[in-house]
């Protein structure tokens, strides 16, 4: 690719990221041309990737995070450490002290910013994602709103950061969109089994054929038959079902459909200050 004239002015060796894998992790190769590599839902002609945030090398980003975490009161800080990935990605690994939006698609990110614009006013935003791709569009969108003091992004994403700082400020696993589900660079486990609460961070697909949700269920709970993403799917999985067709797969399950599509951070903070809610059990919202 580096020798191809098409990529001469766009790629360098540092843009490539390597990790351990195998043929079983990548069952097929597809090459396509898309308007957006990771869909944000807004045309690049309206929000251009050519106007992104300031790129910080892993070393520079590390220093910024270190400075942010050293502050006595991070909630009153003029800096926000923003994870622009989906909730199931940040759930198993994230930077300490980050704001991780509870959204399930990157195409929800613009609406999240719009709904929580007050949160970003006069703030220095340190943004990061898996490999830096989503930040190109996400930081450009945030900058276009004209409310932030500054917008920075981690060049090369978490992947490049972990190559230099495996035991740095990123804790847990790095979610990847292939059959491996996650890459491990440190021994920290930041998530838990959705059923018993034991430390656990290895995803599996929901055992109900019609569901595509990921579930965190530890070996002990799997042994007891808890292999679905929620109680509703667990009940469905125990009943005989006809062979699913491609069209019968669901993008959302009952457990994710109950969650707000676009969370309001300031409203949630106010609610927590008034009366902290108990942790949902399996009988309520499930994982």
Short mmCIF file of N, CA and C in Angstrom, two decimals, residues 104-217:
data_model
loop_
_atom_site.label_atom_id
_atom_site.label_comp_id
_atom_site.label_asym_id
_atom_site.label_seq_id
_atom_site.Cartn_x
_atom_site.Cartn_y
_atom_site.Cartn_z
N UNK A 104 -24.60 3.16 21.64
CA UNK A 104 -24.26 1.87 21.04
C UNK A 104 -23.85 1.95 19.58
N UNK A 105 -23.84 3.17 19.00
CA UNK A 105 -23.40 3.36 17.62
C UNK A 105 -22.69 4.69 17.50
N UNK A 106 -21.67 4.73 16.65
CA UNK A 106 -20.97 5.99 16.42
C UNK A 106 -21.88 7.01 15.73
N UNK A 107 -22.88 6.52 15.00
CA UNK A 107 -23.81 7.45 14.34
C UNK A 107 -24.67 8.20 15.35
N UNK A 108 -24.65 7.77 16.62
CA UNK A 108 -25.37 8.49 17.68
C UNK A 108 -24.50 9.60 18.27
N UNK A 109 -23.21 9.60 17.96
CA UNK A 109 -22.28 10.54 18.58
C UNK A 109 -22.65 12.00 18.32
N UNK A 110 -22.99 12.41 17.09
CA UNK A 110 -23.38 13.82 16.88
C UNK A 110 -24.57 14.22 17.76
N UNK A 111 -25.58 13.35 17.87
CA UNK A 111 -26.74 13.67 18.71
C UNK A 111 -26.34 13.75 20.17
N UNK A 112 -25.37 12.92 20.57
CA UNK A 112 -24.87 12.95 21.95
C UNK A 112 -24.22 14.30 22.24
N UNK A 113 -23.40 14.77 21.30
CA UNK A 113 -22.74 16.07 21.46
C UNK A 113 -23.78 17.18 21.53
N UNK A 114 -24.76 17.14 20.63
CA UNK A 114 -25.79 18.18 20.59
C UNK A 114 -26.59 18.22 21.90
N UNK A 115 -26.92 17.05 22.42
CA UNK A 115 -27.74 16.97 23.63
C UNK A 115 -26.96 17.40 24.87
N UNK A 116 -25.62 17.25 24.81
CA UNK A 116 -24.78 17.55 25.97
C UNK A 116 -23.81 18.70 25.69
N UNK A 117 -24.21 19.61 24.81
CA UNK A 117 -23.33 20.69 24.38
C UNK A 117 -22.84 21.54 25.55
N UNK A 118 -23.70 21.75 26.54
CA UNK A 118 -23.33 22.56 27.71
C UNK A 118 -22.14 21.96 28.44
N UNK A 119 -22.03 20.65 28.36
CA UNK A 119 -20.95 19.93 29.05
C UNK A 119 -19.58 20.28 28.48
N UNK A 120 -19.55 20.63 27.19
CA UNK A 120 -18.28 20.87 26.51
C UNK A 120 -17.89 22.35 26.41
N UNK A 121 -18.73 23.22 26.89
CA UNK A 121 -18.45 24.66 26.78
C UNK A 121 -17.18 25.04 27.52
N UNK A 122 -16.29 25.73 26.81
CA UNK A 122 -15.02 26.22 27.37
C UNK A 122 -14.15 25.11 27.94
N UNK A 123 -14.24 23.92 27.38
CA UNK A 123 -13.45 22.79 27.85
C UNK A 123 -12.35 22.43 26.85
N UNK A 124 -11.27 21.90 27.39
CA UNK A 124 -10.24 21.27 26.57
C UNK A 124 -10.64 19.80 26.47
N UNK A 125 -10.87 19.31 25.27
CA UNK A 125 -11.33 17.93 25.11
C UNK A 125 -10.20 17.06 24.58
N UNK A 126 -9.90 16.00 25.32
CA UNK A 126 -8.92 15.01 24.89
C UNK A 126 -9.72 13.80 24.41
N UNK A 127 -9.76 13.59 23.12
CA UNK A 127 -10.61 12.54 22.55
C UNK A 127 -9.78 11.34 22.10
N UNK A 128 -10.37 10.15 22.25
CA UNK A 128 -9.67 8.95 21.78
C UNK A 128 -10.67 7.90 21.29
N UNK A 129 -10.18 7.00 20.44
CA UNK A 129 -10.97 5.86 19.97
C UNK A 129 -10.01 4.71 19.70
N UNK A 130 -10.46 3.66 19.04
CA UNK A 130 -9.64 2.45 18.87
C UNK A 130 -8.36 2.71 18.10
N UNK A 131 -8.50 3.23 16.87
CA UNK A 131 -7.32 3.42 16.03
C UNK A 131 -7.17 4.82 15.49
N UNK A 132 -8.03 5.72 15.93
CA UNK A 132 -7.93 7.10 15.50
C UNK A 132 -8.88 7.49 14.38
N UNK A 133 -9.58 6.52 13.78
CA UNK A 133 -10.44 6.81 12.63
C UNK A 133 -11.68 7.60 13.04
N UNK A 134 -12.38 7.12 14.07
CA UNK A 134 -13.60 7.82 14.48
C UNK A 134 -13.30 9.23 14.99
N UNK A 135 -12.13 9.41 15.58
CA UNK A 135 -11.75 10.73 16.09
C UNK A 135 -11.60 11.76 14.98
N UNK A 136 -11.23 11.31 13.78
CA UNK A 136 -11.08 12.24 12.66
C UNK A 136 -12.40 12.94 12.38
N UNK A 137 -13.50 12.19 12.41
CA UNK A 137 -14.82 12.77 12.17
C UNK A 137 -15.40 13.36 13.45
N UNK A 138 -15.25 12.63 14.57
CA UNK A 138 -15.82 13.08 15.83
C UNK A 138 -15.25 14.40 16.31
N UNK A 139 -13.94 14.55 16.22
CA UNK A 139 -13.31 15.80 16.66
C UNK A 139 -13.69 16.95 15.74
N UNK A 140 -13.84 16.66 14.44
CA UNK A 140 -14.25 17.70 13.48
C UNK A 140 -15.66 18.17 13.81
N UNK A 141 -16.53 17.25 14.20
CA UNK A 141 -17.91 17.62 14.54
C UNK A 141 -17.93 18.48 15.80
N UNK A 142 -17.17 18.06 16.80
CA UNK A 142 -17.12 18.80 18.06
C UNK A 142 -16.54 20.20 17.85
N UNK A 143 -15.49 20.29 17.03
CA UNK A 143 -14.89 21.59 16.72
C UNK A 143 -15.88 22.51 16.00
N UNK A 144 -16.66 21.92 15.10
CA UNK A 144 -17.60 22.71 14.30
C UNK A 144 -18.67 23.36 15.17
N UNK A 145 -18.91 22.83 16.37
CA UNK A 145 -19.91 23.40 17.27
C UNK A 145 -19.43 24.71 17.89
N UNK A 146 -18.12 24.93 17.89
CA UNK A 146 -17.56 26.20 18.33
C UNK A 146 -17.71 26.50 19.81
N UNK A 147 -17.84 25.48 20.65
CA UNK A 147 -18.02 25.72 22.08
C UNK A 147 -16.80 25.33 22.91
N UNK A 148 -15.96 24.47 22.38
CA UNK A 148 -14.80 23.98 23.14
C UNK A 148 -13.65 24.98 23.09
N UNK A 149 -12.87 24.97 24.15
CA UNK A 149 -11.67 25.80 24.17
C UNK A 149 -10.65 25.23 23.18
N UNK A 150 -10.46 23.89 23.26
CA UNK A 150 -9.56 23.19 22.34
C UNK A 150 -10.04 21.75 22.21
N UNK A 151 -9.76 21.15 21.05
CA UNK A 151 -10.10 19.74 20.84
C UNK A 151 -8.84 19.01 20.37
N UNK A 152 -8.46 17.99 21.12
CA UNK A 152 -7.29 17.18 20.79
C UNK A 152 -7.74 15.74 20.53
N UNK A 153 -6.94 15.00 19.78
CA UNK A 153 -7.24 13.59 19.57
C UNK A 153 -5.95 12.77 19.60
N UNK A 154 -6.11 11.53 20.05
CA UNK A 154 -4.97 10.62 20.17
C UNK A 154 -4.64 10.04 18.81
N UNK A 155 -3.50 10.39 18.27
CA UNK A 155 -3.09 9.90 16.96
C UNK A 155 -2.79 8.39 17.02
N UNK A 156 -3.43 7.65 16.13
CA UNK A 156 -3.23 6.20 16.12
C UNK A 156 -4.11 5.47 17.12
N UNK A 157 -4.86 6.25 17.90
CA UNK A 157 -5.81 5.66 18.82
C UNK A 157 -5.20 4.88 19.98
N UNK A 158 -6.07 4.16 20.68
CA UNK A 158 -5.66 3.37 21.84
C UNK A 158 -4.60 2.34 21.44
N UNK A 159 -4.75 1.81 20.24
CA UNK A 159 -3.83 0.77 19.76
C UNK A 159 -2.38 1.26 19.81
N UNK A 160 -2.14 2.45 19.25
CA UNK A 160 -0.77 2.99 19.25
C UNK A 160 -0.33 3.38 20.66
N UNK A 161 -1.27 3.87 21.46
CA UNK A 161 -0.93 4.23 22.85
C UNK A 161 -0.45 3.00 23.61
N UNK A 162 -1.17 1.88 23.46
CA UNK A 162 -0.82 0.67 24.20
C UNK A 162 0.50 0.05 23.72
N UNK A 163 0.86 0.32 22.48
CA UNK A 163 2.16 -0.16 21.99
C UNK A 163 3.29 0.49 22.78
N UNK A 164 3.10 1.76 23.16
CA UNK A 164 4.12 2.49 23.92
C UNK A 164 3.92 2.41 25.43
N UNK A 165 2.64 2.37 25.85
CA UNK A 165 2.34 2.40 27.29
C UNK A 165 1.36 1.27 27.68
N UNK A 166 1.82 0.01 27.59
CA UNK A 166 0.92 -1.10 27.93
C UNK A 166 0.43 -1.05 29.38
N UNK A 167 1.21 -0.45 30.25
CA UNK A 167 0.83 -0.32 31.66
C UNK A 167 0.57 1.14 32.02
N UNK A 168 0.09 1.91 31.04
CA UNK A 168 -0.16 3.33 31.25
C UNK A 168 -1.51 3.59 31.88
N UNK A 169 -2.19 4.62 31.39
CA UNK A 169 -3.45 5.04 32.00
C UNK A 169 -4.68 4.37 31.37
N UNK A 170 -4.47 3.55 30.34
CA UNK A 170 -5.57 2.79 29.77
C UNK A 170 -5.64 1.46 30.51
N UNK A 171 -6.78 1.17 31.08
CA UNK A 171 -6.95 -0.04 31.88
C UNK A 171 -7.95 -0.98 31.20
N UNK A 172 -7.62 -2.27 31.19
CA UNK A 172 -8.51 -3.26 30.62
C UNK A 172 -8.14 -3.62 29.20
N UNK A 173 -9.08 -4.26 28.51
CA UNK A 173 -8.83 -4.76 27.16
C UNK A 173 -9.26 -3.74 26.10
N UNK A 174 -8.73 -3.96 24.88
CA UNK A 174 -9.08 -3.13 23.73
C UNK A 174 -10.02 -3.91 22.84
N UNK A 175 -11.26 -3.46 22.73
CA UNK A 175 -12.25 -4.14 21.89
C UNK A 175 -11.88 -3.99 20.42
N UNK A 176 -12.01 -5.10 19.67
CA UNK A 176 -11.77 -5.07 18.23
C UNK A 176 -12.94 -5.75 17.52
N UNK A 177 -13.20 -5.32 16.28
CA UNK A 177 -14.37 -5.79 15.54
C UNK A 177 -14.05 -7.00 14.66
N UNK A 178 -13.54 -8.05 15.29
CA UNK A 178 -13.34 -9.31 14.57
C UNK A 178 -13.59 -10.45 15.55
N UNK A 179 -13.27 -11.66 15.15
CA UNK A 179 -13.61 -12.82 15.97
C UNK A 179 -12.84 -12.89 17.29
N UNK A 180 -11.83 -12.04 17.47
CA UNK A 180 -11.08 -12.06 18.73
C UNK A 180 -11.82 -11.29 19.82
N UNK A 181 -12.60 -10.31 19.43
CA UNK A 181 -13.37 -9.43 20.31
C UNK A 181 -12.51 -8.44 21.10
N UNK A 182 -11.35 -8.86 21.57
CA UNK A 182 -10.54 -7.95 22.38
C UNK A 182 -9.06 -8.33 22.33
N UNK A 183 -8.22 -7.30 22.51
CA UNK A 183 -6.77 -7.50 22.62
C UNK A 183 -6.35 -7.13 24.04
N UNK A 184 -5.41 -7.88 24.58
CA UNK A 184 -4.98 -7.64 25.96
C UNK A 184 -3.54 -7.13 25.99
N UNK A 185 -3.34 -6.02 26.68
CA UNK A 185 -2.01 -5.44 26.83
C UNK A 185 -1.60 -5.37 28.30
N UNK A 186 -2.57 -5.46 29.20
CA UNK A 186 -2.28 -5.45 30.63
C UNK A 186 -3.22 -6.43 31.33
N UNK A 187 -3.00 -6.65 32.60
CA UNK A 187 -3.77 -7.67 33.33
C UNK A 187 -5.01 -7.12 34.02
N UNK A 188 -5.29 -5.83 33.83
CA UNK A 188 -6.43 -5.21 34.51
C UNK A 188 -7.77 -5.70 33.94
N UNK A 189 -8.71 -5.98 34.82
CA UNK A 189 -10.08 -6.32 34.43
C UNK A 189 -10.98 -5.25 35.03
N UNK A 190 -11.64 -4.47 34.16
CA UNK A 190 -12.43 -3.33 34.64
C UNK A 190 -13.94 -3.59 34.55
N UNK A 191 -14.32 -4.72 33.96
CA UNK A 191 -15.75 -5.05 33.83
C UNK A 191 -16.06 -6.29 34.66
N UNK A 192 -17.33 -6.66 34.66
CA UNK A 192 -17.75 -7.79 35.49
C UNK A 192 -18.81 -8.63 34.79
N UNK A 193 -18.98 -9.84 35.30
CA UNK A 193 -20.00 -10.74 34.79
C UNK A 193 -21.37 -10.10 34.98
N UNK A 194 -22.18 -10.13 33.94
CA UNK A 194 -23.50 -9.49 33.99
C UNK A 194 -24.46 -10.20 34.95
N UNK A 195 -24.14 -11.42 35.32
CA UNK A 195 -25.05 -12.19 36.17
C UNK A 195 -24.64 -12.23 37.64
N UNK A 196 -23.35 -12.48 37.91
CA UNK A 196 -22.95 -12.61 39.32
C UNK A 196 -22.08 -11.46 39.81
N UNK A 197 -21.58 -10.63 38.89
CA UNK A 197 -20.76 -9.48 39.29
C UNK A 197 -19.29 -9.78 39.49
N UNK A 198 -18.85 -11.01 39.19
CA UNK A 198 -17.44 -11.36 39.33
C UNK A 198 -16.63 -10.67 38.23
N UNK A 199 -15.36 -10.32 38.49
CA UNK A 199 -14.53 -9.69 37.45
C UNK A 199 -14.48 -10.57 36.20
N UNK A 200 -14.83 -9.99 35.06
CA UNK A 200 -14.85 -10.76 33.81
C UNK A 200 -14.91 -9.80 32.63
N UNK A 201 -14.14 -10.09 31.58
CA UNK A 201 -14.12 -9.17 30.44
C UNK A 201 -14.03 -9.87 29.08
N UNK A 202 -14.45 -11.12 29.03
CA UNK A 202 -14.38 -11.85 27.76
C UNK A 202 -15.79 -12.00 27.17
N UNK A 203 -16.01 -11.30 26.08
CA UNK A 203 -17.32 -11.29 25.45
C UNK A 203 -17.63 -12.60 24.72
N UNK A 204 -18.93 -12.93 24.70
CA UNK A 204 -19.46 -13.98 23.85
C UNK A 204 -20.75 -13.44 23.23
N UNK A 205 -21.15 -14.03 22.10
CA UNK A 205 -22.43 -13.65 21.52
C UNK A 205 -23.55 -14.25 22.34
N UNK A 206 -24.65 -13.54 22.42
CA UNK A 206 -25.83 -14.04 23.10
C UNK A 206 -26.19 -15.40 22.51
N UNK A 207 -26.56 -16.34 23.39
CA UNK A 207 -26.84 -17.72 22.94
C UNK A 207 -28.16 -17.86 22.19
N UNK A 208 -29.03 -16.84 22.25
CA UNK A 208 -30.28 -16.89 21.50
C UNK A 208 -29.98 -16.56 20.03
N UNK A 209 -30.28 -17.47 19.11
CA UNK A 209 -29.87 -17.30 17.70
C UNK A 209 -30.32 -16.00 17.07
N UNK A 210 -31.50 -15.49 17.46
CA UNK A 210 -32.01 -14.28 16.81
C UNK A 210 -31.38 -13.00 17.34
N UNK A 211 -30.50 -13.09 18.32
CA UNK A 211 -29.92 -11.91 18.94
C UNK A 211 -28.45 -11.76 18.58
N UNK A 212 -28.01 -10.52 18.37
CA UNK A 212 -26.61 -10.26 18.02
C UNK A 212 -25.86 -9.54 19.13
N UNK A 213 -26.46 -9.45 20.31
CA UNK A 213 -25.82 -8.70 21.38
C UNK A 213 -24.65 -9.48 22.00
N UNK A 214 -23.70 -8.74 22.54
CA UNK A 214 -22.56 -9.34 23.24
C UNK A 214 -22.89 -9.45 24.72
N UNK A 215 -22.38 -10.49 25.35
CA UNK A 215 -22.67 -10.70 26.76
C UNK A 215 -21.40 -11.05 27.52
N UNK A 216 -21.30 -10.53 28.74
CA UNK A 216 -20.21 -10.86 29.65
C UNK A 216 -20.77 -11.84 30.67
N UNK A 217 -20.46 -13.10 30.52
CA UNK A 217 -20.91 -14.11 31.46
C UNK A 217 -19.74 -15.03 31.79
#
